DNA sequence: GTGGTTTAGATGATGATGTCTACTATAGTT
DNA sequence: AACTATAGTAGACATCATCATCTAAACCAC
């Protein structure tokens, strides 16, 4: 029954990515959308988040994430802090420069968000998010 | 003031892709998920669809698509047919082998689809798809 | 018709992202 | 102490997206 959910989903994500790339002057900052995704999380949990925490949250491959963090550190947006409870890992902190970028990023994202939500009610948006999470959970449980 | 739509969307797509990859024994067929996406469309509009039509439908870059089609032809799943109305383009046809693959693919996709929909009503699914299309349209109009 | 512009597709280069394997160091378990 | 599991790193590779450029054909204006 029910036609394919995948195709509209693919299309939507494709459009979101394109819009975000346009909305954000990423080139100037030397970082990619994926960097920003990580940077946002570090900003949110400043000095209280480890690389592994981010892997759990985002499902980004840990090797990939190690590279991203390394690059963010190289750019001076992020720093590592010793984790006294586990010497294998470290907490991630964000610099003032990093915060500036996150701020710009949020503005750009909000613009895209608003565009995307045009003509929809808050209830519909909330439902959409709820359903997306539900479906992701279904798939996740399957593993 | 709903929070970010993007993050759950990213997560969902990521999970869907992973599940699909697992569900389908892609490696054996020598093709990628993107090939399959294209092959499905060719199967649906057999001998009545051009490369450009597929670009319109999927937003896949035309350069990328040209490569995908070339590869599908190399594998014997697809063939080009002259388009009498426009010598620049051609219609795409699918072979028996190609149809076999699409058939397997549909089964695997349906399994993933069913998993994803667990615990949701048909109405919710329909709403979800409708909202996804609506948002994609919003973004598309913005260009 | 001729000439200029647009469009369909092909090709090459490059960047962004995902995935896998193997490795080191540390933690946890028995 | 020995074994196993986990956090992070590094390298290799595949997939996918994007861009610039090119050819041939179509279209349009005149």
Coordinates of C-alpha atoms (C1' of nucleotides) in Angstrom, one line a residue:
Chain A
X1 CA 0.0 0.0 0.0
X2 CA 1.0 3.5 0.7
X3 CA 3.4 4.8 -1.8
X4 CA 7.0 5.4 -1.2
X5 CA 8.1 7.6 1.7
X6 CA 11.7 7.6 0.6
X7 CA 11.4 9.6 -2.6
X8 CA 9.8 12.8 -1.2
X9 CA 12.2 12.5 1.7
X10 CA 15.2 12.4 -0.5
X11 CA 13.9 15.3 -2.5
X12 CA 13.3 17.3 0.6
X13 CA 16.7 16.7 2.1
X14 CA 18.3 17.5 -1.2
X15 CA 16.5 20.8 -1.3
X16 CA 17.2 21.6 2.3
X17 CA 20.9 21.0 1.8
X18 CA 21.0 23.2 -1.3
X19 CA 19.2 26.0 0.4
X20 CA 21.4 25.9 3.4
X21 CA 24.5 26.0 1.4
X22 CA 23.2 29.0 -0.4
X23 CA 22.0 30.7 2.8
X24 CA 25.3 30.3 4.5
X25 CA 28.4 31.9 3.1
X26 CA 30.3 28.8 4.0
X27 CA 33.1 29.3 1.7
X28 CA 34.3 32.4 3.6
X29 CA 34.6 30.5 6.8
X30 CA 36.6 27.6 5.4
X31 CA 34.1 25.0 6.8
X32 CA 31.4 22.7 5.4
X33 CA 27.9 22.1 6.4
X34 CA 29.0 19.0 8.3
X35 CA 31.5 21.1 10.3
X36 CA 28.7 23.4 11.2
X37 CA 26.5 20.6 12.3
X38 CA 29.2 19.5 14.7
X39 CA 30.1 23.0 15.8
X40 CA 26.5 23.7 16.7
X41 CA 26.5 20.7 19.0
X42 CA 29.7 21.7 20.6
X43 CA 28.3 25.2 21.2
X44 CA 25.3 23.7 22.8
X45 CA 27.1 21.4 25.2
X46 CA 30.2 23.6 25.5
X47 CA 33.0 21.8 27.5
X48 CA 30.6 19.0 28.4
X49 CA 30.6 16.9 25.3
X50 CA 33.0 14.3 24.0
X51 CA 33.6 13.1 20.4
X52 CA 31.8 10.0 21.3
X53 CA 28.8 11.8 22.5
X54 CA 28.5 13.5 19.2
X55 CA 28.8 10.2 17.4
X56 CA 25.8 9.0 19.4
X57 CA 23.8 12.0 18.7
X58 CA 24.5 12.4 15.0
X59 CA 25.4 8.9 13.8
X60 CA 28.4 10.4 12.0
X61 CA 31.1 7.9 11.6
X62 CA 33.7 8.3 14.4
X63 CA 36.6 8.4 12.0
X64 CA 34.9 11.1 10.0
X65 CA 34.1 13.0 13.2
X66 CA 37.7 12.8 14.4
X67 CA 38.7 14.5 11.1
X68 CA 36.1 17.2 11.4
X69 CA 37.1 18.0 14.9
X70 CA 40.7 18.1 14.0
X71 CA 39.9 20.6 11.3
X72 CA 37.8 22.7 13.6
X73 CA 40.6 22.8 16.0
X74 CA 43.0 23.8 13.2
X75 CA 40.8 26.7 12.4
X76 CA 40.7 27.8 16.0
X77 CA 37.0 27.3 16.5
X78 CA 37.2 24.4 18.9
X79 CA 39.6 23.1 21.6
X80 CA 40.1 19.9 23.5
X81 CA 40.0 19.8 27.3
X82 CA 41.2 16.9 29.4
X83 CA 38.5 14.6 30.6
X84 CA 39.6 13.7 34.2
X85 CA 37.3 10.8 34.3
X86 CA 38.7 9.1 31.1
X87 CA 42.0 9.7 29.6
X88 CA 41.0 8.2 26.3
X89 CA 38.6 11.0 25.6
X90 CA 38.3 14.7 26.1
X91 CA 35.7 17.4 26.3
X92 CA 35.2 19.8 23.5
X93 CA 35.0 23.5 24.0
X94 CA 34.2 26.3 21.6
X95 CA 36.1 29.5 21.1
X96 CA 34.7 33.0 20.8
X97 CA 35.3 32.9 17.1
X98 CA 33.5 29.6 17.0
X99 CA 30.5 31.1 18.8
X100 CA 30.4 33.9 16.2
X101 CA 30.1 31.4 13.5
X102 CA 27.4 29.5 15.2
X103 CA 25.5 32.7 15.6
X104 CA 25.6 33.5 11.9
X105 CA 24.7 29.9 11.2
X106 CA 21.6 30.1 13.3
X107 CA 20.4 33.1 11.5
X108 CA 20.9 31.5 8.2
X109 CA 19.2 28.3 9.3
X110 CA 16.3 30.2 10.7
X111 CA 15.7 31.8 7.3
X112 CA 15.7 28.4 5.6
X113 CA 13.5 27.1 8.4
X114 CA 11.0 29.8 7.9
X115 CA 10.9 29.4 4.1
X116 CA 10.4 25.7 4.6
X117 CA 7.5 26.2 7.0
X118 CA 5.5 28.6 4.8
X119 CA 1.9 27.7 4.6
X120 CA 2.1 25.1 7.4
X121 CA 0.8 25.4 10.9
X122 CA 2.9 24.9 14.0
X123 CA 0.9 21.8 14.7
X124 CA 1.8 20.4 11.3
X125 CA 5.5 21.1 11.8
X126 CA 5.4 19.5 15.2
X127 CA 3.7 16.4 13.8
X128 CA 6.2 16.2 11.1
X129 CA 9.1 16.3 13.5
X130 CA 7.4 13.8 15.7
X131 CA 6.8 11.4 12.8
X132 CA 10.4 11.8 11.5
X133 CA 11.7 10.9 14.9
X134 CA 9.4 8.0 15.3
X135 CA 10.4 6.5 12.0
X136 CA 14.1 6.9 12.7
X137 CA 13.5 5.1 15.9
X138 CA 11.7 2.3 14.2
X139 CA 14.6 1.8 11.9
X140 CA 17.1 2.1 14.7
X141 CA 15.4 -0.5 16.7
X142 CA 15.6 -2.9 13.8
X143 CA 19.3 -3.2 14.0
Chain B
X1 CA 8.6 28.4 17.4
X2 CA 9.2 24.7 16.8
X3 CA 12.9 23.9 17.0
X4 CA 15.0 22.7 14.1
X5 CA 13.4 20.5 11.5
X6 CA 16.7 19.7 9.9
X7 CA 18.3 17.6 12.5
X8 CA 15.5 14.9 12.8
X9 CA 15.3 14.9 9.0
X10 CA 19.0 14.3 8.6
X11 CA 18.9 11.5 11.2
X12 CA 15.9 9.9 9.5
X13 CA 17.5 9.9 6.1
X14 CA 20.7 8.6 7.4
X15 CA 18.8 5.7 9.0
X16 CA 16.8 5.0 5.9
X17 CA 19.9 4.9 3.8
X18 CA 21.6 2.5 6.1
X19 CA 18.6 0.2 6.3
X20 CA 18.2 0.2 2.6
X21 CA 21.8 -0.7 2.1
X22 CA 21.5 -3.5 4.4
X23 CA 18.2 -4.7 3.0
X24 CA 19.5 -4.8 -0.5
X25 CA 22.4 -6.9 -1.5
X26 CA 23.7 -4.1 -3.6
X27 CA 27.2 -5.3 -3.8
X28 CA 26.3 -8.4 -5.7
X29 CA 24.7 -6.3 -8.5
X30 CA 27.5 -3.9 -8.9
X31 CA 25.3 -0.9 -8.5
X32 CA 24.8 1.8 -5.8
X33 CA 21.6 3.2 -4.2
X34 CA 21.6 6.0 -6.6
X35 CA 21.7 3.7 -9.6
X36 CA 18.7 1.9 -8.1
X37 CA 16.8 5.2 -7.7
X38 CA 17.4 5.9 -11.4
X39 CA 16.7 2.3 -12.5
X40 CA 13.3 2.4 -10.7
X41 CA 12.3 5.5 -12.6
X42 CA 13.4 4.0 -15.9
X43 CA 11.4 0.9 -15.1
X44 CA 8.3 3.0 -14.4
X45 CA 8.4 5.1 -17.5
X46 CA 10.0 2.4 -19.7
X47 CA 11.0 3.8 -23.2
X48 CA 9.1 7.0 -22.5
X49 CA 11.6 8.9 -20.3
X50 CA 14.7 10.9 -21.2
X51 CA 17.7 11.7 -19.1
X52 CA 16.4 15.2 -18.7
X53 CA 13.1 14.0 -17.5
X54 CA 14.9 12.2 -14.7
X55 CA 16.9 15.3 -13.8
X56 CA 13.6 17.2 -13.5
X57 CA 12.1 14.5 -11.2
X58 CA 15.0 13.8 -9.0
X59 CA 17.1 17.0 -9.0
X60 CA 20.1 14.8 -9.6
X61 CA 22.8 16.8 -11.4
X62 CA 22.8 16.1 -15.1
X63 CA 26.5 15.3 -15.2
X64 CA 26.1 12.8 -12.5
X65 CA 23.0 11.3 -14.2
X66 CA 24.8 10.9 -17.5
X67 CA 27.5 8.9 -15.7
X68 CA 24.9 6.8 -13.9
X69 CA 23.1 6.0 -17.1
X70 CA 26.3 5.2 -18.8
X71 CA 27.1 2.7 -16.1
X72 CA 23.7 1.1 -16.1
X73 CA 24.0 0.7 -19.9
X74 CA 27.5 -0.9 -19.4
X75 CA 25.9 -3.4 -17.0
X76 CA 23.2 -4.2 -19.5
X77 CA 20.3 -3.0 -17.4
X78 CA 19.4 -0.1 -19.6
X79 CA 19.5 0.9 -23.2
X80 CA 19.1 4.1 -25.2
X81 CA 16.5 4.5 -27.9
X82 CA 16.4 7.2 -30.5
X83 CA 14.0 10.0 -29.8
X84 CA 12.6 10.9 -33.2
X85 CA 11.4 14.2 -31.9
X86 CA 14.7 15.5 -30.6
X87 CA 18.0 14.1 -31.8
X88 CA 19.9 15.6 -28.9
X89 CA 18.2 13.3 -26.5
X90 CA 17.0 9.7 -26.3
X91 CA 14.5 7.5 -24.5
X92 CA 15.6 5.1 -21.9
X93 CA 14.5 1.5 -21.9
X94 CA 15.1 -1.2 -19.3
X95 CA 16.2 -4.8 -20.0
X96 CA 14.8 -8.0 -18.6
X97 CA 17.8 -8.2 -16.3
X98 CA 17.1 -4.6 -15.2
X99 CA 13.5 -5.5 -14.4
X100 CA 14.7 -8.4 -12.3
X101 CA 16.8 -6.0 -10.2
X102 CA 14.0 -3.5 -9.8
X103 CA 11.8 -6.4 -8.6
X104 CA 14.2 -7.4 -5.9
X105 CA 14.7 -3.7 -5.0
X106 CA 11.0 -3.2 -4.5
X107 CA 10.7 -6.1 -2.1
X108 CA 13.6 -4.8 -0.1
X109 CA 12.2 -1.2 -0.1
X110 CA 8.9 -2.4 1.0
X111 CA 10.4 -4.2 4.0
X112 CA 12.2 -1.0 5.0
X113 CA 9.0 1.0 4.4
X114 CA 7.0 -1.3 6.6
X115 CA 9.6 -1.1 9.4
X116 CA 9.6 2.6 9.2
X117 CA 5.8 2.8 9.4
X118 CA 5.4 0.7 12.4
X119 CA 3.2 2.3 15.0
X120 CA 1.9 4.9 12.6
X121 CA -1.5 5.2 11.0
X122 CA -2.0 5.5 7.3
X123 CA -3.2 9.0 7.8
X124 CA 0.0 10.0 9.6
X125 CA 2.1 8.6 6.8
X126 CA 0.0 10.4 4.2
X127 CA 0.4 13.6 6.2
X128 CA 4.1 13.1 6.5
X129 CA 4.5 12.7 2.8
X130 CA 2.3 15.7 2.1
X131 CA 4.3 17.9 4.4
X132 CA 7.6 16.8 3.0
X133 CA 6.4 17.6 -0.5
X134 CA 5.1 20.9 0.7
X135 CA 8.3 21.9 2.3
X136 CA 10.4 20.8 -0.7
X137 CA 8.1 23.0 -2.9
X138 CA 8.6 25.9 -0.6
X139 CA 12.3 25.7 -0.9
X140 CA 12.2 25.1 -4.6
X141 CA 10.0 28.2 -5.2
X142 CA 12.6 30.3 -3.3
X143 CA 15.2 29.8 -6.1
Chain C
dG1 C1' 17.3 30.7 -44.8
dT2 C1' 21.4 32.8 -41.4
dG3 C1' 22.9 33.9 -37.0
dG4 C1' 22.4 34.0 -32.1
dT5 C1' 20.6 31.7 -28.1
dT6 C1' 19.1 27.9 -25.6
dT7 C1' 18.9 23.1 -24.4
dA8 C1' 20.3 17.8 -23.9
dG9 C1' 23.8 15.3 -23.0
dA10 C1' 29.0 14.0 -22.1
dT11 C1' 33.4 14.6 -19.8
dG12 C1' 36.8 16.0 -16.4
dA13 C1' 38.0 17.9 -12.1
dT14 C1' 37.2 18.5 -7.5
dG15 C1' 35.0 18.7 -3.0
dA16 C1' 31.9 16.7 0.6
dT17 C1' 30.5 12.8 2.9
dG18 C1' 30.2 7.9 4.3
dT19 C1' 32.3 3.6 5.4
dC20 C1' 35.7 0.1 6.5
dT21 C1' 40.0 -1.6 8.5
dA22 C1' 43.6 -1.3 11.4
dC23 C1' 45.9 0.7 15.2
dT24 C1' 47.0 2.9 20.0
dA25 C1' 45.9 4.0 24.5
dT26 C1' 43.0 3.6 28.2
dA27 C1' 39.1 1.5 30.9
dG28 C1' 36.6 -2.1 32.8
dT29 C1' 36.1 -7.0 34.1
dT30 C1' 37.4 -11.3 36.0
Chain D
dA1 C1' 47.7 -9.9 35.5
dA2 C1' 45.0 -11.2 31.4
dC3 C1' 41.1 -10.4 28.6
dT4 C1' 37.8 -7.6 26.5
dA5 C1' 35.6 -3.4 25.4
dT6 C1' 35.8 1.5 24.3
dA7 C1' 37.5 6.4 22.6
dG8 C1' 39.9 8.3 19.4
dT9 C1' 43.2 8.4 15.1
dA10 C1' 44.8 7.5 10.5
dG11 C1' 44.6 5.7 5.8
dA12 C1' 42.1 4.0 1.9
dC13 C1' 38.3 4.0 -0.8
dA14 C1' 33.4 4.5 -2.6
dT15 C1' 29.5 7.4 -3.2
dC16 C1' 27.4 11.6 -4.3
dA17 C1' 27.2 16.6 -5.6
dT18 C1' 28.8 20.5 -8.1
dC19 C1' 31.0 23.2 -11.5
dA20 C1' 33.0 24.4 -15.9
dT21 C1' 33.4 23.2 -20.4
dC22 C1' 32.2 21.1 -24.7
dT23 C1' 29.3 19.2 -28.8
dA24 C1' 25.3 18.8 -31.3
dA25 C1' 20.8 19.8 -32.1
dA26 C1' 16.7 22.8 -31.4
dC27 C1' 14.6 27.1 -31.3
dC28 C1' 13.9 31.9 -32.3
dA29 C1' 14.3 36.4 -34.5
dC30 C1' 14.9 38.6 -38.4

